[in-house]
Tab-separated table of C-alpha atoms in Angstrom:
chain	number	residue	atom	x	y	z
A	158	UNK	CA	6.833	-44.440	44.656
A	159	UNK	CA	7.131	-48.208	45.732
A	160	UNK	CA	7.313	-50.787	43.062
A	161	UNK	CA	3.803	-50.674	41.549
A	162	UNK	CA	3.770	-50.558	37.484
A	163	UNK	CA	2.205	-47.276	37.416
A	164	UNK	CA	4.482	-45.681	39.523
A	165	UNK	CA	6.965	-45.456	37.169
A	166	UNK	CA	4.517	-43.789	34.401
A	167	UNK	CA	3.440	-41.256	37.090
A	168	UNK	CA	6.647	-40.101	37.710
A	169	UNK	CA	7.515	-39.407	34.570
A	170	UNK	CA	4.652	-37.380	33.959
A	171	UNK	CA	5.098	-35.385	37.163
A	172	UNK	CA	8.400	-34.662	36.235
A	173	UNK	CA	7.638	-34.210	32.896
A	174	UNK	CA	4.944	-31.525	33.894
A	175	UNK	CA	7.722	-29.922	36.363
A	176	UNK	CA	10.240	-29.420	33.703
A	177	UNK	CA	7.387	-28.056	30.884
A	178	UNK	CA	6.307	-25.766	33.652
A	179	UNK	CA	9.397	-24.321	35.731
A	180	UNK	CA	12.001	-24.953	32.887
A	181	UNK	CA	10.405	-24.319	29.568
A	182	UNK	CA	7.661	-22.545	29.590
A	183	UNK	CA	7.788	-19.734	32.791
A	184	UNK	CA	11.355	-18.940	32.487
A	185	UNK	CA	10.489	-17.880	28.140
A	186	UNK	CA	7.492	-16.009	29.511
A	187	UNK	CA	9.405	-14.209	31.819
A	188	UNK	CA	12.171	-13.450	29.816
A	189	UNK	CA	10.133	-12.133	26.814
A	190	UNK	CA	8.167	-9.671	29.413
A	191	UNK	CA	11.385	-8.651	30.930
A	192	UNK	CA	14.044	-9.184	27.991
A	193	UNK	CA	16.034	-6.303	28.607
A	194	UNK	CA	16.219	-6.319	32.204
A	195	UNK	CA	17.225	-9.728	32.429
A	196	UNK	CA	19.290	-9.163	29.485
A	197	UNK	CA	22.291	-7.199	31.608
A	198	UNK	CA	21.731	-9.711	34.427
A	199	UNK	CA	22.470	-12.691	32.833
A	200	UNK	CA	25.350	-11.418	30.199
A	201	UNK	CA	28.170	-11.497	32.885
A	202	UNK	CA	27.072	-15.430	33.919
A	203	UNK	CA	26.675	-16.398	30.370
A	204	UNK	CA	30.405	-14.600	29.392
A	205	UNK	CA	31.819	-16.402	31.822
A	206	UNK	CA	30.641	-19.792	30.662
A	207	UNK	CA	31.653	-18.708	26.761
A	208	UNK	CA	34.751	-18.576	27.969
A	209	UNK	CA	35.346	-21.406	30.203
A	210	UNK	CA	34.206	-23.683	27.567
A	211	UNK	CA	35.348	-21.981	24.786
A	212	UNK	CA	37.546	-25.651	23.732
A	213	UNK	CA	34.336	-27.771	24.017
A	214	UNK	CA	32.237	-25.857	21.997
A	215	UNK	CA	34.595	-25.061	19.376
A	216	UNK	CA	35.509	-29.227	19.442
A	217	UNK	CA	31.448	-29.848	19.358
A	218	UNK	CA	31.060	-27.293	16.447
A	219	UNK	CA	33.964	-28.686	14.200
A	220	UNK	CA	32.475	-31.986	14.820
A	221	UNK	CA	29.060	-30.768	13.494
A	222	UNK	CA	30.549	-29.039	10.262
A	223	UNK	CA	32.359	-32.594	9.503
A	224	UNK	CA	29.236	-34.211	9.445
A	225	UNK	CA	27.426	-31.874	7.896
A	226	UNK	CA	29.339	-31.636	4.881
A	227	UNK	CA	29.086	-35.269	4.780
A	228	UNK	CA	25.617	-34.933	4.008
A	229	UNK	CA	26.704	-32.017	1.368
A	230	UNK	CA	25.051	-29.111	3.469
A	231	UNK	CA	26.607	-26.199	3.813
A	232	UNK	CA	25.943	-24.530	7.275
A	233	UNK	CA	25.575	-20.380	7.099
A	234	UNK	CA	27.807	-18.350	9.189
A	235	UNK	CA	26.654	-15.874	11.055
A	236	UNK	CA	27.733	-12.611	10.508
A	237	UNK	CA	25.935	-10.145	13.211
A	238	UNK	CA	22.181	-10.269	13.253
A	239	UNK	CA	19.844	-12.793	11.445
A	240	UNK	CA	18.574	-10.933	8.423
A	241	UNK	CA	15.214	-10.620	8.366
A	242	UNK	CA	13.180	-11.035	5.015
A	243	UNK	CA	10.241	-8.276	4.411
A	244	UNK	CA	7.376	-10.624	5.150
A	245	UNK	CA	8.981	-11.313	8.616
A	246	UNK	CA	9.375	-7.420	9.215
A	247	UNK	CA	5.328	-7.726	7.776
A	248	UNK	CA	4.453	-10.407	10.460
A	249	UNK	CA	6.356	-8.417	13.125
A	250	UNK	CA	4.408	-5.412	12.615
A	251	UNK	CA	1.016	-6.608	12.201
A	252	UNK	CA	1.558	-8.938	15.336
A	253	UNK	CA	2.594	-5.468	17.449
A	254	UNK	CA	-0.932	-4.537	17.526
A	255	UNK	CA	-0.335	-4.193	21.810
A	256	UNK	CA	2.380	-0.865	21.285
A	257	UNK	CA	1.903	0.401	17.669
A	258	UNK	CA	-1.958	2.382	17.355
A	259	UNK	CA	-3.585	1.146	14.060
A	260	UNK	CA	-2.669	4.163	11.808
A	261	UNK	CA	1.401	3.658	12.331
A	262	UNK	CA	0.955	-0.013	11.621
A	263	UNK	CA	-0.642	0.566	8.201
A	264	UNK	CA	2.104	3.230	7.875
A	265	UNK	CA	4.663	0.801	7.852
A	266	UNK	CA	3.049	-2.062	6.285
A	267	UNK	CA	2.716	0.452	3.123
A	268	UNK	CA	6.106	0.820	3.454
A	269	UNK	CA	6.288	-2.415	2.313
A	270	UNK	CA	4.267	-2.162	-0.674
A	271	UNK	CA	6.177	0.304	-1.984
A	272	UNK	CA	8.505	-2.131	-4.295
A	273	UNK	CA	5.007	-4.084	-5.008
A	274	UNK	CA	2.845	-0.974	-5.949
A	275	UNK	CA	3.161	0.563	-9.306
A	276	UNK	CA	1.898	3.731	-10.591
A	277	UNK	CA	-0.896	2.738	-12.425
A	278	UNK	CA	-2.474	1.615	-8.916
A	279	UNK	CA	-2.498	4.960	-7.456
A	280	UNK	CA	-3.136	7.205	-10.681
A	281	UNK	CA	-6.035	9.364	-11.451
A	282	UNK	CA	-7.728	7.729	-14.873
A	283	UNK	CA	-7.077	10.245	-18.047
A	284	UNK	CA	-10.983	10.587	-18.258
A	285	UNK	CA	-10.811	12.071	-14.447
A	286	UNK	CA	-8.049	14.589	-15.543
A	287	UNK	CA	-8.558	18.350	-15.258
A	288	UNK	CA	-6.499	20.225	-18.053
A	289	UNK	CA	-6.983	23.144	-20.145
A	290	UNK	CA	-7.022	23.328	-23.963
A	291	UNK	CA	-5.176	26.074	-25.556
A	292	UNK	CA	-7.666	25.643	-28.832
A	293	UNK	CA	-10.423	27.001	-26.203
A	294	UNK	CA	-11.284	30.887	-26.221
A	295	UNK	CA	-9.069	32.580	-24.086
A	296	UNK	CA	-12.167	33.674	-21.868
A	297	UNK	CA	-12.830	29.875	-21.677
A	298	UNK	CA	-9.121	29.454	-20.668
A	299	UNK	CA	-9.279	32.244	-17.982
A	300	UNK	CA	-11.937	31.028	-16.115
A	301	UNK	CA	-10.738	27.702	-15.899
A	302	UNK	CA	-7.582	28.535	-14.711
A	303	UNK	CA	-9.218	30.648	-12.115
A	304	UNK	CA	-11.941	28.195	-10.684
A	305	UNK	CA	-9.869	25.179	-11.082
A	306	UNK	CA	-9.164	23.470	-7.683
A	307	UNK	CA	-5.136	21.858	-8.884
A	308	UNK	CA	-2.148	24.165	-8.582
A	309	UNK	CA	-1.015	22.325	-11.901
A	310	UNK	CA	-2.817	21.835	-14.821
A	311	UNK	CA	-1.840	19.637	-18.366
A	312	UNK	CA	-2.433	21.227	-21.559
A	313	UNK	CA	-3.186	20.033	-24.805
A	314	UNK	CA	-3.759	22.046	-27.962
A	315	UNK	CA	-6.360	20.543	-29.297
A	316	UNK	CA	-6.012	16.656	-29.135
A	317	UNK	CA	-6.516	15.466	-25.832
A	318	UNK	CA	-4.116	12.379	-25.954
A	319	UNK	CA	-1.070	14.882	-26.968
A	320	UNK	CA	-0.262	16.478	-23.851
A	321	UNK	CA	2.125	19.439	-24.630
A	322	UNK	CA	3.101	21.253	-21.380
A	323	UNK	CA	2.600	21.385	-17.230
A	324	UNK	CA	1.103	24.985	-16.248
A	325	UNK	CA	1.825	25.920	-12.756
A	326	UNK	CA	-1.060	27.819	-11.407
A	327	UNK	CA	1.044	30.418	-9.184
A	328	UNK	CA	3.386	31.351	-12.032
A	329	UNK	CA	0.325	33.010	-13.516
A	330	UNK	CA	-0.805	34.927	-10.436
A	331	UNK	CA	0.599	38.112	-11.118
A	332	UNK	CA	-0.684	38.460	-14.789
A	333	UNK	CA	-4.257	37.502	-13.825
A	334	UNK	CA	-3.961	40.703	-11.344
A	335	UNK	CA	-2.885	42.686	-14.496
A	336	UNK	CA	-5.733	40.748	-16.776
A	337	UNK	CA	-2.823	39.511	-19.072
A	338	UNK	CA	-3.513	36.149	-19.414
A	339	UNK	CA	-3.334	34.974	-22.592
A	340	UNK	CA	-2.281	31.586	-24.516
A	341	UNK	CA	0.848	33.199	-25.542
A	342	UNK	CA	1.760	33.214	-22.023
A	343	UNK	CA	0.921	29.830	-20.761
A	344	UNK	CA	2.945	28.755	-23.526
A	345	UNK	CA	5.736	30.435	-22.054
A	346	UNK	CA	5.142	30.133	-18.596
A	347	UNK	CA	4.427	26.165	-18.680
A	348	UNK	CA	7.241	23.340	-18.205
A	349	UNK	CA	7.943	19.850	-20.760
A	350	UNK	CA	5.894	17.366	-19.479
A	351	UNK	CA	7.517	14.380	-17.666
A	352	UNK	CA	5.789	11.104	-18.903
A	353	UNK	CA	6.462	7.671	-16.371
A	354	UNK	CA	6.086	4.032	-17.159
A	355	UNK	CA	2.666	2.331	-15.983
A	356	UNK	CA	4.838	0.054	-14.243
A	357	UNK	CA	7.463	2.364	-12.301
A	358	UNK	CA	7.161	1.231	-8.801
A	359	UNK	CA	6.212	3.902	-6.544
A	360	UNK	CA	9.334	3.480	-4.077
A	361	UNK	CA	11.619	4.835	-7.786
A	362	UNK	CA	9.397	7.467	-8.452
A	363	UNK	CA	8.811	9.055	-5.303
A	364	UNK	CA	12.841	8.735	-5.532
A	365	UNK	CA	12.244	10.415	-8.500
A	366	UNK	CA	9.935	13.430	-7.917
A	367	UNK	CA	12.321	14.059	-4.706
A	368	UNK	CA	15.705	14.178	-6.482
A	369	UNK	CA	14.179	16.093	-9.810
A	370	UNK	CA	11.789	18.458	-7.138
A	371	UNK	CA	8.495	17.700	-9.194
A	372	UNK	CA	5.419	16.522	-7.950
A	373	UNK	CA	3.738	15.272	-11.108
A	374	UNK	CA	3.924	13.120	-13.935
A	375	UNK	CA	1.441	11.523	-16.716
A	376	UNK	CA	1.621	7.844	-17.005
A	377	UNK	CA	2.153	6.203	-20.283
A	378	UNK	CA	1.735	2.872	-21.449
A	379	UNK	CA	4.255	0.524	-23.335
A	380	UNK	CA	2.724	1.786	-26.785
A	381	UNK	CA	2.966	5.382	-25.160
A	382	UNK	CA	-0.734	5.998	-24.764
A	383	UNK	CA	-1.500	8.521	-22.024
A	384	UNK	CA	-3.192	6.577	-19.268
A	385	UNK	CA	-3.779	8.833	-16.123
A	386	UNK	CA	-1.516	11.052	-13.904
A	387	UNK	CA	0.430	10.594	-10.771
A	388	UNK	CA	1.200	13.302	-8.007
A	389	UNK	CA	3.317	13.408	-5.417
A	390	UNK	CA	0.059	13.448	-3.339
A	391	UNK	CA	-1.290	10.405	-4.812
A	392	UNK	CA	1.707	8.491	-3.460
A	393	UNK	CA	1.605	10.199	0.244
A	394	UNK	CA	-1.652	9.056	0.400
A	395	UNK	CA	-0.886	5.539	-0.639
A	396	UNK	CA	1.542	5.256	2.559
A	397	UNK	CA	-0.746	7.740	5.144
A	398	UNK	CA	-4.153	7.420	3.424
A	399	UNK	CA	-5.866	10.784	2.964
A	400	UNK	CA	-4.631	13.420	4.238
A	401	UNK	CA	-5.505	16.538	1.677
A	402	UNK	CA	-8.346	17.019	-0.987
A	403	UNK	CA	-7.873	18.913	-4.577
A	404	UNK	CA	-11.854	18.884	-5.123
A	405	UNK	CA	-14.628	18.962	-2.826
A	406	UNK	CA	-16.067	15.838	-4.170
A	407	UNK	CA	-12.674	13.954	-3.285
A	408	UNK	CA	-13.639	14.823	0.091
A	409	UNK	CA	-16.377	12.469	0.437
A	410	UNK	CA	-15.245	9.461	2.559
A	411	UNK	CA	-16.877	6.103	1.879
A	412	UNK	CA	-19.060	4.835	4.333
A	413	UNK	CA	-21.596	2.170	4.436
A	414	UNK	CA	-25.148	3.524	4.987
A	415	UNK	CA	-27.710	2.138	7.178
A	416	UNK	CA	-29.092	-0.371	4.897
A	417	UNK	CA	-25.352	-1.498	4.854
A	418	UNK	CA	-24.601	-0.551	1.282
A	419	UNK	CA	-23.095	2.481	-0.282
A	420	UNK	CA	-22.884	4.231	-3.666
A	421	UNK	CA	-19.294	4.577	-5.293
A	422	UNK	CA	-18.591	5.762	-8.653
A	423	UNK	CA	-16.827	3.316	-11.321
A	424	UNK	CA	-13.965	5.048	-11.771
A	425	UNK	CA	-12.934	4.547	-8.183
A	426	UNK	CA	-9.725	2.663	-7.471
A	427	UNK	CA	-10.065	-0.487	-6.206
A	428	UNK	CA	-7.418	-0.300	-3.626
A	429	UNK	CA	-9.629	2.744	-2.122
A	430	UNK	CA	-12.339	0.468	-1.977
A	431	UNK	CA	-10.600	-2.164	0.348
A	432	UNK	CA	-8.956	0.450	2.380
A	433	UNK	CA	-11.887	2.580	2.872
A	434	UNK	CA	-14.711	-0.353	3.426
A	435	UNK	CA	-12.212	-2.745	4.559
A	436	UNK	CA	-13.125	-5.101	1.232
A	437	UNK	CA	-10.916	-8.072	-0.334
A	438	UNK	CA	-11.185	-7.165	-4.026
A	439	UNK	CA	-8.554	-8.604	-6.073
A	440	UNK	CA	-6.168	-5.371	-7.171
A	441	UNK	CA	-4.126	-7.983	-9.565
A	442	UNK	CA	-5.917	-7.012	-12.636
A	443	UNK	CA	-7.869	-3.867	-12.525
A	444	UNK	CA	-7.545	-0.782	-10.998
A	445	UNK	CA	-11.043	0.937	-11.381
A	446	UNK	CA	-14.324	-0.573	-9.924
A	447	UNK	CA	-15.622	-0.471	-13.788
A	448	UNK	CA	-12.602	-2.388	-14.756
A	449	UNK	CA	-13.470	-5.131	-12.057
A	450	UNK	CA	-17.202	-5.522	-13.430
A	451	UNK	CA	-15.970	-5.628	-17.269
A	452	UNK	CA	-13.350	-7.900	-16.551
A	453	UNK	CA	-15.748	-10.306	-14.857
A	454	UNK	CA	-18.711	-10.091	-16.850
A	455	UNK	CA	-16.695	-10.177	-19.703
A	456	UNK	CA	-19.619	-7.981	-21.489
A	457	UNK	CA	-21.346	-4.382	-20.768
A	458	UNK	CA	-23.369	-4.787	-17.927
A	459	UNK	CA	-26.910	-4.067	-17.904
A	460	UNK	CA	-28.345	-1.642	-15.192
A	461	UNK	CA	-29.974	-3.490	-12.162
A	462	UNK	CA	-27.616	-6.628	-12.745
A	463	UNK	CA	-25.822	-8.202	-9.288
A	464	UNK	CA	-22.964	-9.996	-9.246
A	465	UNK	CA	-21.033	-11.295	-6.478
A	466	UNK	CA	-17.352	-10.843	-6.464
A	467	UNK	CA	-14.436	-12.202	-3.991
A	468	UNK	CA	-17.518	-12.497	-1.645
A	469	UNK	CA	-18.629	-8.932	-1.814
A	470	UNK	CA	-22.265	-8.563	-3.645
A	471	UNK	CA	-22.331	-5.126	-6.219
A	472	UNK	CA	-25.252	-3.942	-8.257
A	473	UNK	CA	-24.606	-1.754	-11.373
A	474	UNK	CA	-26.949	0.963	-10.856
A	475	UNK	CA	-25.973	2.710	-14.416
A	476	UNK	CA	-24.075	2.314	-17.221
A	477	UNK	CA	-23.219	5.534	-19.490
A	478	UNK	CA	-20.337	4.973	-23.195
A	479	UNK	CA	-20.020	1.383	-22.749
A	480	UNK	CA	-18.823	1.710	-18.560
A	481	UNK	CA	-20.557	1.375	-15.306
A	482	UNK	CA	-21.235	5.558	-14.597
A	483	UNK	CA	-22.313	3.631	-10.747
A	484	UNK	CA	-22.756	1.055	-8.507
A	485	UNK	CA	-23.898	-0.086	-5.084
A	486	UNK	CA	-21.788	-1.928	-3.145
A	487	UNK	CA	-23.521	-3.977	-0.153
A	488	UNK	CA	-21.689	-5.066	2.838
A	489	UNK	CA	-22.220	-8.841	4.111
A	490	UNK	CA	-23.280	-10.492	7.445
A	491	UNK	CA	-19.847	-11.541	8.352
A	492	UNK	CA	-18.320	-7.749	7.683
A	493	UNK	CA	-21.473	-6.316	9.250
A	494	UNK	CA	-20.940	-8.132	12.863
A	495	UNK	CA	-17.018	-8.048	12.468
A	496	UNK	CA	-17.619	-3.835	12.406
């Protein structure tokens, strides 16, 4: 490069630039395309090596564990694979967007959740529950049982907080073909209720309902008030999203409109909400859109009133017994363009 003073800089870079280039950064490109493949080519090299310097490297790493517990640091053995912690299995997933579709990632990224999710996020609210009343005329009784759209309902006898009994729907088939339903019979034909912590995490009761065979249980809380109810279904859901409807209102999907808003009801769960309109609400507190506004306002909203929460702009379009009955939710400039 003769003996000019920037010769000396300039061949450092250049050689700096080859090594970055053709060392570094092709070679790890090519290898992560083609791990596998190149994989079986290089083992028998690499064995070889392993073994030929088996002294030096077993000289180099007693060296390093001296001097490392000099410095009072233990080093970790390895012992097979590195573990991998469930926000690295998280990462993995989400970053696989190339060869997993978009429903089997947030398949296994529920999977997660399970440990994290209780079953007071995925309940149906004891106002939403469909039961029968054994108090009620038996013609009232009758024709619940035969319009209602569950295959189990609670029932009460008289107070609505004390639930007494599961009915099965298909154990009473046969007598409603002979007309013989009557309260006598549900009382012998329905099954102890099975009451659940508001905090059980959904991964032990799933474990639950599949070792006992049930699909449903009524949540309490610590004072053992009734809160809601929990199916087998609800939990499904949770990991696949919907898959099955019970009513033919649950079958309306949320969808923004073409003013970019839409209509929801107050007693819809909040993680429904993010999942189905791709919102950030928090889901620390509250389950239940109502919950959110009450929590926030800190008072009973008044209908017409806007508020803007984690960046997401709702209107309470009526109130009804000291709730929000509905509300509009409207979707922003930023969510608009990113859909």
């Amino acid at each position: 490069f003769g003996d000019d003073r920037w010769a000396l800089g300039a061949a450092t870079l250049t050689i700096t630039f080859l090594i970055l280039v053709f060392s570094e950064i092709t070679p790890k490109v090519i290898g992560a395309h083609h791990a596998d493949r190149l994989a079986l080519i290089v083992s028998y090299p690499l064995s070889t090596l392993l073994r030929m310097f088996y002294s030096v490297i077993w000289f180099i790493n007693l060296f390093s564990r001296g001097l490392l517990r000099l410095l009072r640091l233990q080093p970790t053995e390895a012992n097979g694979a590195a573990a991998l912690s469930t926000e690295e299995l998280r990462g993995m997933v989400l970053e696989s967007r190339q060869y997993i579709p978009q429903a089997h990632r947030n398949i296994l990224v529920n999977l997660f959740d399970l440990e994290t999710i209780t079953v007071e996020d995925v309940m149906t609210p004891r106002g939403a529950i469909e039961g029968i009343d054994l108090s009620d005329p038996i013609d009232v009784l009758r024709e619940r049982i035969a319009t209602s759209y569950h295959t189990r309902l609670p029932v009460h006898d008289g107070d609505s907080e004390q639930v007494i009994g599961v009915l099965h729907l298909r154990r009473l088939l046969g007598h409603a073909f002979d007309n013989d339903v009557t309260t006598d019979k549900i009382r012998e034909l329905m099954v102890k209720p099975y009451f659940v912590p508001a905090d059980t995490p959904l991964y032990s009761q799933i474990q639950f309902f599949q070792e006992n065979r049930q699909r449903l249980a009524l949540v309490v809380d610590e004072y053992g008030e009734m809160l809601g109810l929990v199916t087998l279904e609800d939990i499904i859901e949770e990991l696949i999203g919907k898959f099955t409807t019970s009513t033919p209102e649950s079958a309306r999907r949320l969808r923004w409109g073409d003013d970019d808003s839409v209509i929801v009801d107050g007693s819809t769960n909040l993680r429904d909400l993010n999942r189905q309109l791709q919102l950030e609400l928090p889901i620390d507190g509250p389950k239940t859109l109502n919950g959110l506004l009450l929590e926030y306002l800190q008072d009973i909203p008044e209908t017409g009133l806007s508020v803007r929460i984690a960046g997401t702009p709702i209107e309470v379009i009526q109130t009804q017994d000291r709730r929000v009955k509905t509300a509009r939710i409207f979707r922003t400039v930023a969510r608009a363009a990113a859909a």
